[in-house]
Coordinates of C-alpha atoms in Angstrom, one line a residue:
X1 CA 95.4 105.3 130.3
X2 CA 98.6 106.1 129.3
X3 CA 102.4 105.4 128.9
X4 CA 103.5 106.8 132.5
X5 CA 107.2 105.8 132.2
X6 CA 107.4 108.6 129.8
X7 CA 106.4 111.3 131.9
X8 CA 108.6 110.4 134.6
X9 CA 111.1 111.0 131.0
X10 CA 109.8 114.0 130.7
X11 CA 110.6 115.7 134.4
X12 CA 113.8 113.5 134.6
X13 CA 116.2 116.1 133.3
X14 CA 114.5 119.3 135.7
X15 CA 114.7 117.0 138.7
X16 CA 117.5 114.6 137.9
X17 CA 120.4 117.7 138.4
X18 CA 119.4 118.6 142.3
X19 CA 119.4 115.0 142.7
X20 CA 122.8 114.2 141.0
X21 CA 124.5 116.8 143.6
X22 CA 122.8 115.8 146.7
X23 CA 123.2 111.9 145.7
X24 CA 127.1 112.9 146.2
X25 CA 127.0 115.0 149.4
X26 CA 124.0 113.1 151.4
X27 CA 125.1 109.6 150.6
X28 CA 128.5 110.0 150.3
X29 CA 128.6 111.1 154.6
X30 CA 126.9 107.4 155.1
X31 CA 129.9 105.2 154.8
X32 CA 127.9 102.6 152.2
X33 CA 125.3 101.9 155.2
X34 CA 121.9 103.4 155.1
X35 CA 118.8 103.4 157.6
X36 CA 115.2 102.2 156.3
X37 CA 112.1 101.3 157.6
X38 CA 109.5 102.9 159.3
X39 CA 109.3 103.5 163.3
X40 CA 106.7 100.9 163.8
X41 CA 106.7 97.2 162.3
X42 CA 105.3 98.1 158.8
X43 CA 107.3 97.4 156.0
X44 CA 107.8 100.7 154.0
X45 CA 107.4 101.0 150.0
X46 CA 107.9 104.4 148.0
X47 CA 106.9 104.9 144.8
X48 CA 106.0 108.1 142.3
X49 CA 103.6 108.1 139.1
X50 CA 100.3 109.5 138.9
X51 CA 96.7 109.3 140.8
X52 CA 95.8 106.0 138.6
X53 CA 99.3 104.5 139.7
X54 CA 98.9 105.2 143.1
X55 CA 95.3 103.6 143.2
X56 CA 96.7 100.4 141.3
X57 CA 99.4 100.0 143.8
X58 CA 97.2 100.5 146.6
X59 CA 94.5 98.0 145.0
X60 CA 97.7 95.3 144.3
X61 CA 99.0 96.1 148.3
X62 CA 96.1 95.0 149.8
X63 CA 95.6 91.9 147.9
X64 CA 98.9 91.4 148.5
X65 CA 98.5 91.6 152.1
X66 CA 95.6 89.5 152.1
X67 CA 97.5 86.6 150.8
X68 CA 100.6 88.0 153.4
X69 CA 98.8 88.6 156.4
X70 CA 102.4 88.7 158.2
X71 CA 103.8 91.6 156.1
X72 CA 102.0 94.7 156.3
X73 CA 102.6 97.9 154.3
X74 CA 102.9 101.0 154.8
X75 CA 102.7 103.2 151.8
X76 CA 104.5 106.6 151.2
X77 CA 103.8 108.2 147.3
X78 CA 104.1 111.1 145.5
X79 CA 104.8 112.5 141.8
X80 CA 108.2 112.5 140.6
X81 CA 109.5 116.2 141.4
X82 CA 111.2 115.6 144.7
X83 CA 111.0 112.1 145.1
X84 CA 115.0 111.2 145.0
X85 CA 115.3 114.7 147.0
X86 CA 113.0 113.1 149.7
X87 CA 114.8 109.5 149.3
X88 CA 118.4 111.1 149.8
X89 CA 117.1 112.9 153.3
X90 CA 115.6 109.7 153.9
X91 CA 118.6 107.7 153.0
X92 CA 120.7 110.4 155.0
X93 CA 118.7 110.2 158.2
X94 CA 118.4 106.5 158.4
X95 CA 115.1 106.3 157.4
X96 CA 114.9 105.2 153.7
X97 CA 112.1 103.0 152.9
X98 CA 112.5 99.0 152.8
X99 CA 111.5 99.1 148.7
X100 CA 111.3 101.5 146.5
X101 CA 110.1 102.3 142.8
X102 CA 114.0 103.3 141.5
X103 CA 114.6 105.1 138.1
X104 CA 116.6 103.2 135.7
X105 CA 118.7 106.5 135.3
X106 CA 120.1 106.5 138.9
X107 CA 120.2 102.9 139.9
X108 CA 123.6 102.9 138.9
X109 CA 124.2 105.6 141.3
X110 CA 122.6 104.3 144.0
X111 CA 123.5 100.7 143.6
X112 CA 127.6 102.0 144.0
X113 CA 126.9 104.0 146.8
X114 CA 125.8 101.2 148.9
X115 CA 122.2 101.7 149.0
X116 CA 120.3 99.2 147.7
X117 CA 120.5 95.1 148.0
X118 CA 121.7 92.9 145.5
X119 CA 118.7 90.7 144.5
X120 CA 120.4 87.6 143.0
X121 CA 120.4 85.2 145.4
X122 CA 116.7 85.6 146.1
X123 CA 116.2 84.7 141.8
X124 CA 114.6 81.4 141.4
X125 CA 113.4 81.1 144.7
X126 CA 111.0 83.4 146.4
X127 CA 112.1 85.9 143.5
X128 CA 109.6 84.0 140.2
X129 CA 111.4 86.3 137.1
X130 CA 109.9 83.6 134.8
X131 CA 109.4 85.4 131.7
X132 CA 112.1 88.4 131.9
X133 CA 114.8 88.3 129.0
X134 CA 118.0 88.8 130.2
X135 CA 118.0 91.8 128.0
X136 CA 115.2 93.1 129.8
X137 CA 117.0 92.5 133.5
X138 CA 120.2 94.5 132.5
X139 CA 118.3 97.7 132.7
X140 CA 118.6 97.0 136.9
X141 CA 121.9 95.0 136.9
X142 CA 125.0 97.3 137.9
X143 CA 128.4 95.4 137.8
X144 CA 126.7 92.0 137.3
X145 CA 124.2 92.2 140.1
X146 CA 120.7 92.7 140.0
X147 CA 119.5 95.7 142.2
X148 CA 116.7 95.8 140.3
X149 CA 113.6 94.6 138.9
X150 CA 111.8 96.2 135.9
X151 CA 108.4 97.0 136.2
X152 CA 107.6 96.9 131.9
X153 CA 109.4 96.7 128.5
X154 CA 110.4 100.2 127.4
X155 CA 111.1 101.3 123.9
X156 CA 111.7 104.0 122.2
X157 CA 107.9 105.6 120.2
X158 CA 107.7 108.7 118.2
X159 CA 104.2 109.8 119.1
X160 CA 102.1 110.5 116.0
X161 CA 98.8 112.8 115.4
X162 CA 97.4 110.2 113.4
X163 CA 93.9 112.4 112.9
X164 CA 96.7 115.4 111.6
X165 CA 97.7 113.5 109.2
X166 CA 94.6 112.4 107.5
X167 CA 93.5 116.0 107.0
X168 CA 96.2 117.0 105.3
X169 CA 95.8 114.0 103.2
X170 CA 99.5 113.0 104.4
X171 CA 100.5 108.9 103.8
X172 CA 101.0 107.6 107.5
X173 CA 104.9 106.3 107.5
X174 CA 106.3 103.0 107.4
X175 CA 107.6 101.7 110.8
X176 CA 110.4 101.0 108.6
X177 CA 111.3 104.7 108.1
X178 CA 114.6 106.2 107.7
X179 CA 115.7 109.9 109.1
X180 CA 115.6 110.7 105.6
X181 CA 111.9 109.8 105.2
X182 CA 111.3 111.8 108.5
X183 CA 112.6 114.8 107.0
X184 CA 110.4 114.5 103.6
X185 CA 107.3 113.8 105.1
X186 CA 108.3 116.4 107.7
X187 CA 108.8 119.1 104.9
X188 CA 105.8 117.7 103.2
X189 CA 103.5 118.7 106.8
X190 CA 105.1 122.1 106.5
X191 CA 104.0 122.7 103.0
X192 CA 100.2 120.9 102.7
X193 CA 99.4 123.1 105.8
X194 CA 100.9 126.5 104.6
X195 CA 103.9 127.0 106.7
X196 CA 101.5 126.4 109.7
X197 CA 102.3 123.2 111.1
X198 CA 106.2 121.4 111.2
X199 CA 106.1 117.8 110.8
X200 CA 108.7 116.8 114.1
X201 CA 109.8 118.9 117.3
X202 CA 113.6 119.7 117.2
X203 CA 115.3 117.0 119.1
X204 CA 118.9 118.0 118.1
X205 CA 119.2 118.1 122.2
X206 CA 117.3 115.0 122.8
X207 CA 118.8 112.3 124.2
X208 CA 116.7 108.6 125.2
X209 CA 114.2 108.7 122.4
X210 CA 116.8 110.1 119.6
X211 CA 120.5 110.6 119.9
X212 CA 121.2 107.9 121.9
X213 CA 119.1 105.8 118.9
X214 CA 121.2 107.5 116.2
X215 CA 124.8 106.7 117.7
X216 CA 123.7 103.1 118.5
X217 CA 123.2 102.7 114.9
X218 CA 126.4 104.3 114.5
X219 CA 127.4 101.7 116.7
X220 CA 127.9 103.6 119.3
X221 CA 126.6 104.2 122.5
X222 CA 126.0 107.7 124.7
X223 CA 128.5 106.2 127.5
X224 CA 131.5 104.0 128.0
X225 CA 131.1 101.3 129.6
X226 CA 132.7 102.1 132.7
X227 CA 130.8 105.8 132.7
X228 CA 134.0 107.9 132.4
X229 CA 133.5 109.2 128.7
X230 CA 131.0 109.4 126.4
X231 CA 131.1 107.0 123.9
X232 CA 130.3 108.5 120.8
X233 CA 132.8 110.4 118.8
X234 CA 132.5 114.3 117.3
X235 CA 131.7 112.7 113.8
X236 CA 129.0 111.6 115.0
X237 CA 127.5 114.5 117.2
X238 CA 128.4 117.1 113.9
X239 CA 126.3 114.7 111.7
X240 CA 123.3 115.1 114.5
X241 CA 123.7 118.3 114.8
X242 CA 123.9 119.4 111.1
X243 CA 120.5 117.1 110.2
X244 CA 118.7 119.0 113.0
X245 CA 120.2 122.3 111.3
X246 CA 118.6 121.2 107.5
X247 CA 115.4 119.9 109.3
X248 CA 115.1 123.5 110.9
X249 CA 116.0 125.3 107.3
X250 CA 112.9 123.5 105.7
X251 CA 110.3 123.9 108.0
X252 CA 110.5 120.3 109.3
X253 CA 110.6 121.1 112.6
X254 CA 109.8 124.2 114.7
X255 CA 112.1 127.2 115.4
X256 CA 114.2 127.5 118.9
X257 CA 111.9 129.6 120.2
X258 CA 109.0 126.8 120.6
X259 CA 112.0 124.4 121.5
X260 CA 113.0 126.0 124.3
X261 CA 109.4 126.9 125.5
X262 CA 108.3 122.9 125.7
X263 CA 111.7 121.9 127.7
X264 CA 110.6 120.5 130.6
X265 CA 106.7 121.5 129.8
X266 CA 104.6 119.0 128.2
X267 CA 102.2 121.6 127.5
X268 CA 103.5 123.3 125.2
X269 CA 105.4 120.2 123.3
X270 CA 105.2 120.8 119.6
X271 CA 102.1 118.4 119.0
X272 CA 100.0 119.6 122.2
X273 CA 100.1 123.2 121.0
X274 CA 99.1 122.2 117.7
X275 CA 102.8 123.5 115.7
X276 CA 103.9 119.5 114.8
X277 CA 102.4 116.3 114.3
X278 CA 105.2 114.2 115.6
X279 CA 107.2 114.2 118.9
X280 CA 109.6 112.3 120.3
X281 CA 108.5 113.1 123.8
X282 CA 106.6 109.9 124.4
X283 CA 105.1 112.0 127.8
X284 CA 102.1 113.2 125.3
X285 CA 100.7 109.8 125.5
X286 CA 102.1 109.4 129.1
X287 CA 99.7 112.2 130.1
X288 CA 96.7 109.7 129.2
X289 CA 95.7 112.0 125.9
X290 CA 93.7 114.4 128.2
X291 CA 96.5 117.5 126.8
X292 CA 95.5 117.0 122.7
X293 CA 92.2 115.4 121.3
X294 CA 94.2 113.9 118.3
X295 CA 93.7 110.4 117.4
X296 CA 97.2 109.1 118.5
X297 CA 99.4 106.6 116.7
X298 CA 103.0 105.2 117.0
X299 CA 106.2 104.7 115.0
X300 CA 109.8 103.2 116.0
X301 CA 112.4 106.0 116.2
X302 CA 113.6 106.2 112.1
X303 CA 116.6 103.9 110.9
X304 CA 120.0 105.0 109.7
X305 CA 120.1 105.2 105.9
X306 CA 123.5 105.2 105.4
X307 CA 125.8 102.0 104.3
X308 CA 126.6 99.5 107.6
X309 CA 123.7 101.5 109.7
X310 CA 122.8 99.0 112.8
X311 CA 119.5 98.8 114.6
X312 CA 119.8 101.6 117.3
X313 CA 116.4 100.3 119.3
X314 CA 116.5 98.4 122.4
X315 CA 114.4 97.2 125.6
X316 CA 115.0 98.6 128.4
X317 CA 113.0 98.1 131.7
X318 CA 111.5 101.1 132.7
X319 CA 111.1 101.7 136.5
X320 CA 112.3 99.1 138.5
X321 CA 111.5 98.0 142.3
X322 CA 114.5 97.7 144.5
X323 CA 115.1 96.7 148.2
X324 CA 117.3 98.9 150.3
X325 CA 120.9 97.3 151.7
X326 CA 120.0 98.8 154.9
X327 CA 116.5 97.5 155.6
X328 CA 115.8 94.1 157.5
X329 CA 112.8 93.4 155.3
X330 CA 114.7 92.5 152.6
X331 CA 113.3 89.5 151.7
X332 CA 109.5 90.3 152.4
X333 CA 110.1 93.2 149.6
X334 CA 111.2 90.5 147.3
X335 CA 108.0 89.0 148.0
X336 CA 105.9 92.2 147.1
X337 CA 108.3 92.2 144.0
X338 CA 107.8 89.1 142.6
X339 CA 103.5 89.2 143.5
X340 CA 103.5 92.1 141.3
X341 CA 105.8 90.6 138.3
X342 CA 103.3 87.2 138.1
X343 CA 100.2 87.2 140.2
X344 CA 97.6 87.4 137.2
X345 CA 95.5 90.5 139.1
X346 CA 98.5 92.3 140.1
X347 CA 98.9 92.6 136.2
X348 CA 95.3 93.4 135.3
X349 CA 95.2 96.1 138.1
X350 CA 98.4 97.6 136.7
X351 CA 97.3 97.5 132.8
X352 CA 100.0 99.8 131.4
X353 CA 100.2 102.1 134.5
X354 CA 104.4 101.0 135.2
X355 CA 105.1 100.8 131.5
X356 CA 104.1 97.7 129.2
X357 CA 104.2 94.5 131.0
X358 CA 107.4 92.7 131.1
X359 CA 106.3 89.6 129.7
X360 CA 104.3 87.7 127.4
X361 CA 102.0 86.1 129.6
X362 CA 101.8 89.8 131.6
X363 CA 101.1 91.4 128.0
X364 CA 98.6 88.4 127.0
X365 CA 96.4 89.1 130.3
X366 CA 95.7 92.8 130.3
X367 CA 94.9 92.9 126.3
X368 CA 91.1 92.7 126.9
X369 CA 90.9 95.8 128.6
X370 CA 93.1 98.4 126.7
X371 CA 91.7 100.9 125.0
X372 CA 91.8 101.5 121.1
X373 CA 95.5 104.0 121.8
X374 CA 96.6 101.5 124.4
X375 CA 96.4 98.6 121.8
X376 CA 98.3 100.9 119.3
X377 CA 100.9 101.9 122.2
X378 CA 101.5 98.1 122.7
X379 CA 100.9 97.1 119.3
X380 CA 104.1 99.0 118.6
X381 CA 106.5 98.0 121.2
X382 CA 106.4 94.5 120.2
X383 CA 106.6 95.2 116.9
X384 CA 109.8 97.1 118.0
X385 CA 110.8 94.8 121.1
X386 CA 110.5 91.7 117.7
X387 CA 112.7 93.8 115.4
X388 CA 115.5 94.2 118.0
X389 CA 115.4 90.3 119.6
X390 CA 115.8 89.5 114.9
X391 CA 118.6 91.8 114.9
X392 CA 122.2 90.5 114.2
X393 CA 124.5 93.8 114.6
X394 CA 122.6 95.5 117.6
X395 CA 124.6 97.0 120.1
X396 CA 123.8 95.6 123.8
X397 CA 121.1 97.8 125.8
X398 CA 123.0 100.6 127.4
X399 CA 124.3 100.6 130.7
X400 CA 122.4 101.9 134.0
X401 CA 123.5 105.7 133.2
X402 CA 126.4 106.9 134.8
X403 CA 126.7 109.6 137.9
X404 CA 126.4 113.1 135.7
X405 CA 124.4 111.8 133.1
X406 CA 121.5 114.3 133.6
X407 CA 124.0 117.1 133.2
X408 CA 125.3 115.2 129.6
X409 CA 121.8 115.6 128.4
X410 CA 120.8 118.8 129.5
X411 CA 124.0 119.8 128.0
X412 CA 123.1 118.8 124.6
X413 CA 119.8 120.3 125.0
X414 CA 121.5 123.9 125.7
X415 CA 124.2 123.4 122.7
X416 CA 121.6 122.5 120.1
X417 CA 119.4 125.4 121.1
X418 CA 122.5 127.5 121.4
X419 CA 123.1 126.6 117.6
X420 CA 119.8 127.3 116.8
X421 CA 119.6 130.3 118.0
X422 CA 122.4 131.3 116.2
X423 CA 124.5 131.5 119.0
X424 CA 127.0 129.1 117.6
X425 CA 128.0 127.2 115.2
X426 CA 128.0 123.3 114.6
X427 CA 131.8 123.0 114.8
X428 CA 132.3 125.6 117.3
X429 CA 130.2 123.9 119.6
X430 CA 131.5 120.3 119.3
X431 CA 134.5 121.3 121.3
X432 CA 132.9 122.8 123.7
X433 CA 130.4 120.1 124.3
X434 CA 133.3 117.3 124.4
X435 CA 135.5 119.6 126.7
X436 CA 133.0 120.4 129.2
X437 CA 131.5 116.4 129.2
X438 CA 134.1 115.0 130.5
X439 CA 134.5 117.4 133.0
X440 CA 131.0 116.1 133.8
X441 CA 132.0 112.5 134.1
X442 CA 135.3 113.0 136.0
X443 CA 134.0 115.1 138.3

């Protein structure tokens, strides 16, 4: 069983650009209003993941309905590709579902358009968020309302080929790491195994699970907070760049060529084809293991080693469940929302399959029947989840991000590969990426 928040990660990028330009053209033509609902009396809920989340939604539905014999469900689910495609027709056509499984990437997005209902006056009644930090709720709040609710704690995990390691005779790292230790231990991979393996893949272009980690710790986040420029200086993105640059010159991390291969391919991510034993691409585990037979660990993303260098993790909420502003079911969703947050075998059927449970008592109830990874996988995100609640100077979790946000990222994907390649250069491209960004944000 694996991490599936990641994967949905993992194809966000590929699916979240034809999304961010039909969420301007089909939404925009409804006026704020949307349809929703189906065309008999069944309340309607979408959601995306894999074969094991649809069965656990399915198994949690009908108990649901047991308990709601008024409210029945119908259910409408797919992968991720296309989803939001599908969701913007629907939205278009007045037919969007009553609740949906929403991305924490586009709630913003959504949430401004007009689409979905603010959930705050159903909180404390038939809406039981007992448990959920208020950390934890800001990944689905947009402009102080809460459109919606997160499904699981998400952090940040480099995953590790722990078996990898141990045949090369490599120390596993301290969680405590720095960038600095990733690049010796990196360097020390490439020369134990002859040039054959690279300790990390290149994530010079990677944004949730590295950048954005390293300019918190700058104190600094990716956006500002009203999502009209990016809010991390050139400074910043040089010293990014140039580390990447070194880590590439000593065999720490793979060449462009396998970079740009694994974008958007989990099958061929550094550590599934066998060319690194750490990624930062948290989908390897999201898969469920079945793409590498390597014995699987975890470490937080490294910390800053330089003087006044903040803690750059934080909790976000993974996917939420939101209600749509249109539908007349509004307050039976919140019911279906709030059975799966704290009904005790709504959480055992959903184990780890919408991220790792929200709350103690969630994370307290499903420990019994994880596997050996699983423990590991949650193991680490409260250790990491305990390290940022201690912290004094960490920046607040980022805000929802903002309309053009998938084109930020894939942009600083392309320019690091574009430097690797030896298209350009570090300070050549810096202009170019700050020119053409906030194009992006105020288009």
């Amino acid at each position: 069983m694996g991490h599936h928040i990641s994967r949905r990660t993992l194809f966000r990028t590929a699916s979240g650009l034809a999304v961010a330009g039909a969420l301007g053209s089909a939404l925009t033509a409804c006026g704020g209003g949307t349809g929703a609902g189906s065309t008999n009396d069944k309340l309607t809920m979408t959601w995306w993941g894999s074969d094991e989340r649809h069965a656990a939604y399915k198994k949690v539905l009908a108990a649901f309905q047991k308990k709601n014999s008024s409210i029945e469900i119908e259910e409408r689910y797919s992968g991720y590709d296309g989803y939001f495609d599908k969701f913007n027709t629907n939205v278009a056509g007045g037919s969007a579902p009553d609740l949906l499984q929403m991305d924490t990437a586009l709630v913003a997005q959504y949430a401004r358009k007009g689409v979905l209902a603010p959930l705050d006056s159903y909180v404390g009644k038939s809406l039981d968020l007992t448990g959920f930090s208020k950390t934890l709720l800001a990944a689905g709040t947009v402009d102080g309302k809460l459109y919606g609710v997160p499904s699981g704690i998400g952090v940040n995990q480099l995953t590790i080929n722990r078996s990898g390691l141990e045949k090369l005779g490599v120390a596993y790292p301290d969680p405590e790491w720095t960038w600095a230790d990733l690049k010796k231990v990196s360097v020390e991979i490439h020369k134990k195994s002859g040039g054959k393996l690279y300790g990390t893949d290149d994530v010079g272009g990677g944004t949730l699970q590295a950048f954005e980690i390293f300019a918190r710790e700058k104190g600094q986040q990716l956006f500002s907070t009203d999502g009209k420029k990016l809010g991390f200086t050139s400074d910043t993105l040089q010293e990014w760049w140039e580390y990447w640059a070194d880590m590439r010159k000593a065999g720490a991390c793979p060449p462009p060529a396998i970079t740009s291969a694994a974008h958007n391919d989990l099958t061929k991510n550094a550590i599934v084809i066998g060319k690194a034993l750490f990624t930062f691409d948290t989908g390897v585990y999201g898969a469920g293991g079945s793409i590498t037979d390597a014995t699987l660990d975890f470490l937080p993303t490294p910390r800053g080693d330089w003087s006044g260098a903040r803690e750059g993790n934080y909790v976000n909420g993974g996917v939420l469940l939101s209600a749509t502003k249109a539908s007349k079911r509004v307050a039976d969703s919140v019911k279906i929302v709030s059975f799966l947050a704290q009904d005790p075998t709504a959480i055992k059927d959903m184990q780890l399959l919408r991220g790792i449970p929200p709350t103690e008592k969630a994370r307290d109830l499903i420990k019994a029947g994880l596997n050996d990874t699983d423990k590991r996988n949650l193991a680490m995100a409260d250790y990491i989840s305990n390290r940022v609640a201690k912290a004094t100077d960490v920046l607040e979790a980022p805000q929802p991000p903002p309309q053009g946000a998938d084109q930020i990222w894939d942009l600083l994907f392309q320019s690091n590969l574009s430097i690797a390649f030896g298209k350009t250069t570090v300070k050549s491209q810096l202009g170019k990426f700050f020119d053409q960004a906030a194009g992006i944000l105020s288009a």
